[in-house]
mmCIF file of C-alpha atoms in Angstrom:
data_model
loop_
_atom_site.group_PDB
_atom_site.id
_atom_site.type_symbol
_atom_site.label_atom_id
_atom_site.label_comp_id
_atom_site.label_asym_id
_atom_site.label_seq_id
_atom_site.Cartn_x
_atom_site.Cartn_y
_atom_site.Cartn_z
ATOM 1 C CA MET A 2 300.949 31.703 -66.407
ATOM 2 C CA ALA A 3 303.363 30.166 -63.868
ATOM 3 C CA ASP A 4 306.943 30.555 -65.027
ATOM 4 C CA TYR A 5 308.223 27.130 -65.829
ATOM 5 C CA GLU A 6 311.606 28.500 -66.228
ATOM 6 C CA LEU A 7 312.064 29.675 -63.057
ATOM 7 C CA ILE A 8 310.311 26.774 -61.142
ATOM 8 C CA HIS A 9 312.114 23.983 -62.834
ATOM 9 C CA ASP A 10 315.731 25.991 -62.051
ATOM 10 C CA ALA A 11 314.525 26.720 -58.524
ATOM 11 C CA LEU A 12 313.985 22.423 -58.041
ATOM 12 C CA SER A 13 317.162 21.694 -60.426
ATOM 13 C CA GLN A 14 319.062 23.316 -57.550
ATOM 14 C CA GLN A 15 317.755 21.954 -54.794
ATOM 15 C CA MET A 16 318.027 18.642 -56.650
ATOM 16 C CA LEU A 17 321.591 18.465 -57.070
ATOM 17 C CA ALA A 18 322.741 20.230 -53.749
ATOM 18 C CA GLY A 19 325.452 17.546 -52.374
ATOM 19 C CA ILE A 20 325.652 15.987 -55.702
ATOM 20 C CA GLY A 21 329.267 15.420 -56.871
ATOM 21 C CA ARG A 22 329.430 16.991 -60.929
ATOM 22 C CA PHE A 23 331.010 14.101 -61.901
ATOM 23 C CA GLN A 24 328.013 11.336 -60.286
ATOM 24 C CA LEU A 25 326.488 11.643 -63.952
ATOM 25 C CA ALA A 26 323.886 8.983 -63.249
ATOM 26 C CA GLU A 27 322.681 11.079 -60.048
ATOM 27 C CA ARG A 28 322.707 14.028 -61.659
ATOM 28 C CA LYS A 29 320.810 13.401 -65.044
ATOM 29 C CA ALA A 30 318.421 11.024 -62.485
ATOM 30 C CA ALA A 31 317.889 14.467 -60.579
ATOM 31 C CA LYS A 32 317.146 16.444 -63.390
ATOM 32 C CA VAL A 33 314.484 14.513 -64.915
ATOM 33 C CA GLN A 34 313.232 14.314 -61.864
ATOM 34 C CA ALA A 35 313.216 18.265 -61.054
ATOM 35 C CA ASP A 36 311.360 18.278 -64.701
ATOM 36 C CA GLN A 37 308.328 16.274 -63.537
ATOM 37 C CA MET A 38 308.284 18.386 -60.920
ATOM 38 C CA ALA A 39 308.728 21.392 -62.028
ATOM 39 C CA HIS A 40 305.256 20.430 -64.815
ATOM 40 C CA ALA A 41 303.727 18.868 -61.478
ATOM 41 C CA GLU A 42 304.205 22.734 -59.694
ATOM 42 C CA LYS A 43 303.209 24.409 -62.593
ATOM 43 C CA ALA A 44 300.285 22.835 -63.186
ATOM 44 C CA ARG A 45 299.251 23.282 -59.331
ATOM 45 C CA LEU A 46 299.843 26.371 -58.992
ATOM 46 C CA GLU A 47 298.055 27.161 -62.539
ATOM 47 C CA ALA A 48 294.606 25.566 -61.099
ATOM 48 C CA GLU A 49 295.332 27.162 -57.651
ATOM 49 C CA TRP A 50 295.049 30.907 -59.761
ATOM 50 C CA GLN A 51 292.419 29.153 -61.805
ATOM 51 C CA ARG A 52 290.280 28.963 -59.010
ATOM 52 C CA SER A 53 291.097 31.975 -57.465
ATOM 53 C CA TYR A 54 290.199 34.061 -60.262
ATOM 54 C CA ARG A 55 287.059 32.190 -60.013
ATOM 55 C CA ILE A 56 285.966 32.457 -56.705
ATOM 56 C CA HIS A 57 287.060 36.819 -57.173
ATOM 57 C CA CYS A 58 285.078 36.956 -60.473
ATOM 58 C CA GLY A 59 281.852 35.036 -58.545
ATOM 59 C CA LEU A 60 282.657 37.716 -55.724
ATOM 60 C CA ALA A 61 282.806 40.544 -57.873
ATOM 61 C CA GLN A 62 279.577 39.287 -60.222
ATOM 62 C CA GLU A 63 277.718 39.262 -56.627
ATOM 63 C CA ASN A 64 278.825 42.575 -55.616
ATOM 64 C CA TRP A 65 277.882 43.992 -58.634
ATOM 65 C CA GLU A 66 274.060 42.463 -58.738
ATOM 66 C CA LYS A 67 273.708 43.677 -55.467
ATOM 67 C CA LEU A 68 274.972 47.324 -56.552
ATOM 68 C CA LEU A 69 272.736 47.108 -59.579
ATOM 69 C CA GLY A 70 270.200 46.329 -57.175
ATOM 70 C CA HIS A 71 270.599 49.720 -55.075
ATOM 71 C CA GLU A 72 271.162 47.327 -51.817
ATOM 72 C CA PRO A 73 271.942 49.982 -48.752
ATOM 73 C CA GLU A 74 274.841 47.875 -47.883
ATOM 74 C CA ALA A 75 276.676 47.498 -51.041
ATOM 75 C CA VAL A 76 276.420 51.432 -52.473
ATOM 76 C CA MET A 77 277.209 52.577 -49.169
ATOM 77 C CA MET A 78 280.540 50.309 -48.998
ATOM 78 C CA ALA A 79 281.241 50.997 -52.375
ATOM 79 C CA LEU A 80 280.908 54.992 -51.898
ATOM 80 C CA GLU A 81 283.038 54.809 -48.861
ATOM 81 C CA GLU A 82 285.816 53.113 -51.014
ATOM 82 C CA ALA A 83 285.249 56.041 -53.548
ATOM 83 C CA PHE A 84 286.082 58.421 -51.199
ATOM 84 C CA ALA A 85 288.426 57.325 -48.723
ATOM 85 C CA ASP A 86 291.113 58.881 -50.634
ATOM 86 C CA ASN A 87 289.368 62.717 -51.056
ATOM 87 C CA ALA A 88 290.807 65.600 -49.864
ATOM 88 C CA SER A 89 287.582 66.596 -48.219
ATOM 89 C CA GLU A 90 286.006 64.068 -45.931
ATOM 90 C CA ALA A 91 283.226 62.713 -47.630
ATOM 91 C CA THR A 92 281.035 60.028 -46.501
ATOM 92 C CA CYS A 93 277.387 58.049 -47.209
ATOM 93 C CA VAL A 94 274.310 58.166 -44.544
ATOM 94 C CA ASP A 95 271.693 56.723 -46.186
ATOM 95 C CA VAL A 96 270.631 54.862 -49.218
ATOM 96 C CA GLY A 97 267.093 53.970 -50.326
ATOM 97 C CA ALA A 98 264.593 54.655 -52.202
ATOM 98 C CA GLU A 99 261.319 57.462 -52.390
ATOM 99 C CA GLY A 100 258.956 58.235 -55.215
ATOM 100 C CA GLY A 101 260.322 55.584 -57.246
ATOM 101 C CA THR A 102 263.814 57.557 -57.173
ATOM 102 C CA ASN A 103 267.030 55.467 -55.723
ATOM 103 C CA TYR A 104 268.716 57.785 -53.958
ATOM 104 C CA ALA A 105 272.134 58.287 -51.546
ATOM 105 C CA THR A 106 272.915 61.197 -48.936
ATOM 106 C CA VAL A 107 276.511 62.314 -48.934
ATOM 107 C CA VAL A 108 278.332 64.490 -46.274
ATOM 108 C CA ILE A 109 281.009 66.478 -47.200
ATOM 109 C CA LEU A 110 282.971 67.988 -44.648
ATOM 110 C CA PHE A 111 284.720 71.339 -46.144
ATOM 111 C CA GLY A 112 287.004 73.823 -44.721
ATOM 112 C CA SER A 113 286.669 77.451 -44.157
ATOM 113 C CA ALA A 114 287.483 80.542 -46.186
ATOM 114 C CA GLN A 115 290.597 80.198 -44.236
ATOM 115 C CA MET A 116 291.716 78.112 -46.597
ATOM 116 C CA VAL A 117 292.838 80.499 -48.933
ATOM 117 C CA PRO A 118 295.661 82.011 -48.367
ATOM 118 C CA GLU A 119 295.645 85.926 -47.763
ATOM 119 C CA ARG A 120 298.469 86.699 -50.230
ATOM 120 C CA THR A 121 298.600 85.500 -54.241
ATOM 121 C CA ALA A 122 301.551 85.797 -56.910
ATOM 122 C CA SER A 123 302.035 88.633 -58.838
ATOM 123 C CA PHE A 124 304.540 91.428 -60.382
ATOM 124 C CA THR A 125 305.428 94.571 -59.314
ATOM 125 C CA PRO A 126 305.442 97.365 -61.851
ATOM 126 C CA THR A 127 308.947 96.597 -63.314
ATOM 127 C CA GLY A 128 307.905 92.828 -63.769
ATOM 128 C CA ARG A 129 309.421 91.727 -60.638
ATOM 129 C CA PRO A 130 307.958 88.859 -58.758
ATOM 130 C CA THR A 131 306.038 89.909 -55.482
ATOM 131 C CA THR A 132 302.885 88.962 -53.509
ATOM 132 C CA LYS A 133 299.733 91.086 -53.454
ATOM 133 C CA LYS A 134 296.926 90.461 -50.506
ATOM 134 C CA ARG A 135 293.721 89.125 -51.874
ATOM 135 C CA THR A 136 290.251 90.794 -50.944
ATOM 136 C CA LYS A 137 287.973 89.447 -48.614
ATOM 137 C CA ALA A 138 285.525 89.490 -52.061
ATOM 138 C CA ASP A 139 288.756 87.595 -53.895
ATOM 139 C CA ARG A 140 289.068 84.930 -51.243
ATOM 140 C CA ASN A 141 285.398 84.174 -50.782
ATOM 141 C CA ALA A 142 285.245 83.838 -55.053
ATOM 142 C CA LEU A 143 288.105 81.250 -54.521
ATOM 143 C CA TYR A 144 286.719 79.484 -51.571
ATOM 144 C CA VAL A 145 283.201 78.859 -53.007
ATOM 145 C CA ALA A 146 284.952 77.456 -56.390
ATOM 146 C CA ALA A 147 286.634 75.133 -54.423
ATOM 147 C CA LEU A 148 283.836 73.777 -52.260
ATOM 148 C CA ALA A 149 281.706 73.355 -55.891
ATOM 149 C CA SER A 150 284.413 71.543 -57.180
ATOM 150 C CA THR A 151 284.575 69.897 -54.376
ATOM 151 C CA VAL A 152 281.193 69.017 -54.596
ATOM 152 C CA LEU A 153 281.132 68.012 -58.321
ATOM 153 C CA ALA A 154 284.051 65.725 -58.133
ATOM 154 C CA THR A 155 282.686 64.542 -55.259
ATOM 155 C CA VAL A 156 279.406 63.795 -56.897
ATOM 156 C CA LYS A 157 281.086 62.819 -60.508
ATOM 157 C CA GLU A 158 282.990 59.680 -58.027
ATOM 158 C CA GLY A 159 279.181 58.470 -56.839
ATOM 159 C CA VAL A 160 277.900 58.243 -60.091
ATOM 160 C CA ALA A 161 280.785 56.197 -61.852
ATOM 161 C CA VAL A 162 280.869 53.703 -58.701
ATOM 162 C CA ALA A 163 277.569 53.386 -57.607
ATOM 163 C CA PRO A 164 275.121 52.394 -61.176
ATOM 164 C CA SER A 165 271.702 52.266 -58.873
ATOM 165 C CA VAL A 166 272.002 55.553 -57.911
ATOM 166 C CA GLU A 167 269.380 58.351 -60.034
ATOM 167 C CA GLU A 168 269.921 60.848 -56.985
ATOM 168 C CA PHE A 169 272.662 62.253 -55.272
ATOM 169 C CA ARG A 170 271.955 64.297 -52.360
ATOM 170 C CA VAL A 171 274.765 66.323 -50.551
ATOM 171 C CA VAL A 172 275.048 68.024 -47.191
ATOM 172 C CA VAL A 173 278.510 70.544 -46.896
ATOM 173 C CA MET A 174 279.293 70.867 -43.233
ATOM 174 C CA ARG A 175 281.785 73.667 -42.843
ATOM 175 C CA LYS A 176 283.995 73.051 -40.406
ATOM 176 C CA ASP A 177 285.911 76.077 -39.050
ATOM 177 C CA SER A 178 288.692 75.799 -36.616
ATOM 178 C CA GLU A 179 288.674 79.635 -36.325
ATOM 179 C CA ALA A 180 285.041 79.769 -35.367
ATOM 180 C CA ALA A 181 284.071 82.641 -32.992
ATOM 181 C CA THR A 182 281.362 80.212 -31.093
ATOM 182 C CA PRO A 183 281.056 76.464 -30.738
ATOM 183 C CA ALA A 184 278.093 76.738 -32.223
ATOM 184 C CA ASP A 185 279.678 77.715 -35.166
ATOM 185 C CA PHE A 186 282.091 75.462 -35.131
ATOM 186 C CA LEU A 187 280.211 72.848 -37.682
ATOM 187 C CA THR A 188 277.380 74.315 -40.027
ATOM 188 C CA PRO A 189 275.199 73.545 -42.836
ATOM 189 C CA VAL A 190 276.546 76.311 -45.877
ATOM 190 C CA TYR A 191 275.071 73.725 -48.916
ATOM 191 C CA THR A 192 272.248 71.139 -49.731
ATOM 192 C CA GLY A 193 271.334 70.366 -53.055
ATOM 193 C CA SER A 194 270.258 67.216 -55.239
ATOM 194 C CA PHE A 195 272.039 66.367 -58.028
ATOM 195 C CA GLN A 196 270.377 63.577 -60.993
ATOM 196 C CA ARG A 197 272.202 61.563 -62.707
ATOM 197 C CA SER A 198 270.241 61.956 -66.115
ATOM 198 C CA ASN A 199 271.368 65.558 -65.718
ATOM 199 C CA LEU A 200 275.220 64.792 -65.066
ATOM 200 C CA GLU A 201 275.504 62.371 -67.879
ATOM 201 C CA ARG A 202 274.481 65.408 -70.100
ATOM 202 C CA VAL A 203 277.465 67.378 -68.662
ATOM 203 C CA ARG A 204 280.019 68.779 -70.856
ATOM 204 C CA TRP A 205 282.530 68.570 -67.801
ATOM 205 C CA GLN A 206 285.604 70.417 -69.957
ATOM 206 C CA ASP A 207 283.047 73.137 -70.365
ATOM 207 C CA VAL A 208 280.604 73.546 -67.342
ATOM 208 C CA ASP A 209 281.260 75.922 -64.375
ATOM 209 C CA PRO A 210 281.342 74.353 -61.645
ATOM 210 C CA ILE A 211 279.443 77.025 -59.118
ATOM 211 C CA ALA A 212 276.624 77.548 -61.980
ATOM 212 C CA LEU A 213 275.787 73.834 -61.843
ATOM 213 C CA LEU A 214 275.989 73.809 -57.577
ATOM 214 C CA LEU A 215 274.057 76.539 -58.018
ATOM 215 C CA THR A 216 271.222 75.124 -59.917
ATOM 216 C CA ALA A 217 271.033 71.801 -58.600
ATOM 217 C CA ASP A 218 267.632 70.431 -57.608
ATOM 218 C CA GLU A 219 266.594 72.108 -53.939
ATOM 219 C CA ALA A 220 269.725 74.137 -53.958
ATOM 220 C CA VAL A 221 270.182 75.944 -50.734
ATOM 221 C CA PHE A 222 273.194 78.018 -50.369
ATOM 222 C CA SER A 223 273.181 81.771 -48.746
ATOM 223 C CA ARG A 224 276.059 84.423 -49.326
ATOM 224 C CA LYS A 225 276.287 87.667 -47.225
ATOM 225 C CA GLY A 226 277.258 91.441 -47.952
ATOM 226 C CA SER A 227 279.630 92.556 -51.061
ATOM 227 C CA ALA A 228 282.134 90.362 -50.237
ATOM 228 C CA GLY A 229 279.994 87.190 -50.506
ATOM 229 C CA ASP A 230 280.704 85.796 -47.171
ATOM 230 C CA VAL A 231 279.240 82.279 -47.053
ATOM 231 C CA MET A 232 276.722 81.902 -44.330
ATOM 232 C CA PRO A 233 275.281 78.749 -42.295
ATOM 233 C CA ILE A 234 271.706 77.348 -43.865
ATOM 234 C CA SER A 235 269.034 77.485 -41.316
ATOM 235 C CA THR A 236 268.348 73.714 -40.180
ATOM 236 C CA GLY A 237 264.755 75.127 -38.738
ATOM 237 C CA GLY A 238 263.012 73.974 -41.233
ATOM 238 C CA SER A 239 264.698 70.214 -41.689
ATOM 239 C CA THR A 240 264.625 67.932 -39.054
ATOM 240 C CA GLY A 241 266.344 65.707 -40.949
ATOM 241 C CA LEU A 242 269.561 68.306 -41.425
ATOM 242 C CA GLN A 243 269.571 69.217 -37.927
ATOM 243 C CA GLN A 244 269.740 65.424 -37.045
ATOM 244 C CA LEU A 245 272.720 65.156 -39.521
ATOM 245 C CA LEU A 246 274.543 67.949 -37.604
ATOM 246 C CA ASP A 247 274.114 66.862 -34.136
ATOM 247 C CA ALA A 248 275.739 63.754 -35.456
ATOM 248 C CA PHE A 249 278.740 64.905 -37.347
ATOM 249 C CA LYS A 250 279.238 67.385 -33.753
ATOM 250 C CA SER A 251 279.450 64.563 -32.102
ATOM 251 C CA LEU A 252 281.295 62.229 -34.501
ATOM 252 C CA VAL A 253 283.941 65.206 -34.764
ATOM 253 C CA SER A 254 284.182 65.784 -31.283
ATOM 254 C CA LYS A 255 285.860 62.532 -30.930
ATOM 255 C CA ASP A 256 288.351 62.883 -33.692
#
């Protein structure tokens, strides 16, 4: 509600300006007028706020109904807003229905294993703080854990803001600024589908992100060698995945 006292004080100062302190009748009339104007202004402001509130409620209800109705534009907008502040870029590229299931396809851009520092905190035999070099296997393990956590956090955001989406189809593209060849700069390293019905049963405080990543429907993920290097996945059997890769290579090159 509008603060009557603040409005009244401001108007009183305005109305009394220029009226001498001994002009009692004029000061009394000015105060009465300020009081009347303050009540009128309070009523006007509250009516305006109520009107604005009704408009915003109407728009919110309309948007909510669009989300429940799985309207692609509304769903995409909700997901884009949710992903906007993520540490790893994520974007919704497709919203639709297939086989009676409402889905959304989300692409996540994730860095390479080079994001994991080579050294970690440790202690000397005498207890003094120091650092030690991580093995390649250790760095890869931390990298995979970070990738899995990023995917799950992104999907959880989607579940929260897009109530009509029953299946989140996720593609992770690795963006490697230290790639040996241009072809390796952007490569798909993971695809998988997460069902809302399954996610709603997850005990998140106990979840193993990597296990959930690997057990997602149609999960594709590849590691190689004793160090567990994360390898690009093939696009040969998926026209859609190759098209996504080509599109994102074009977008990334313009950044």
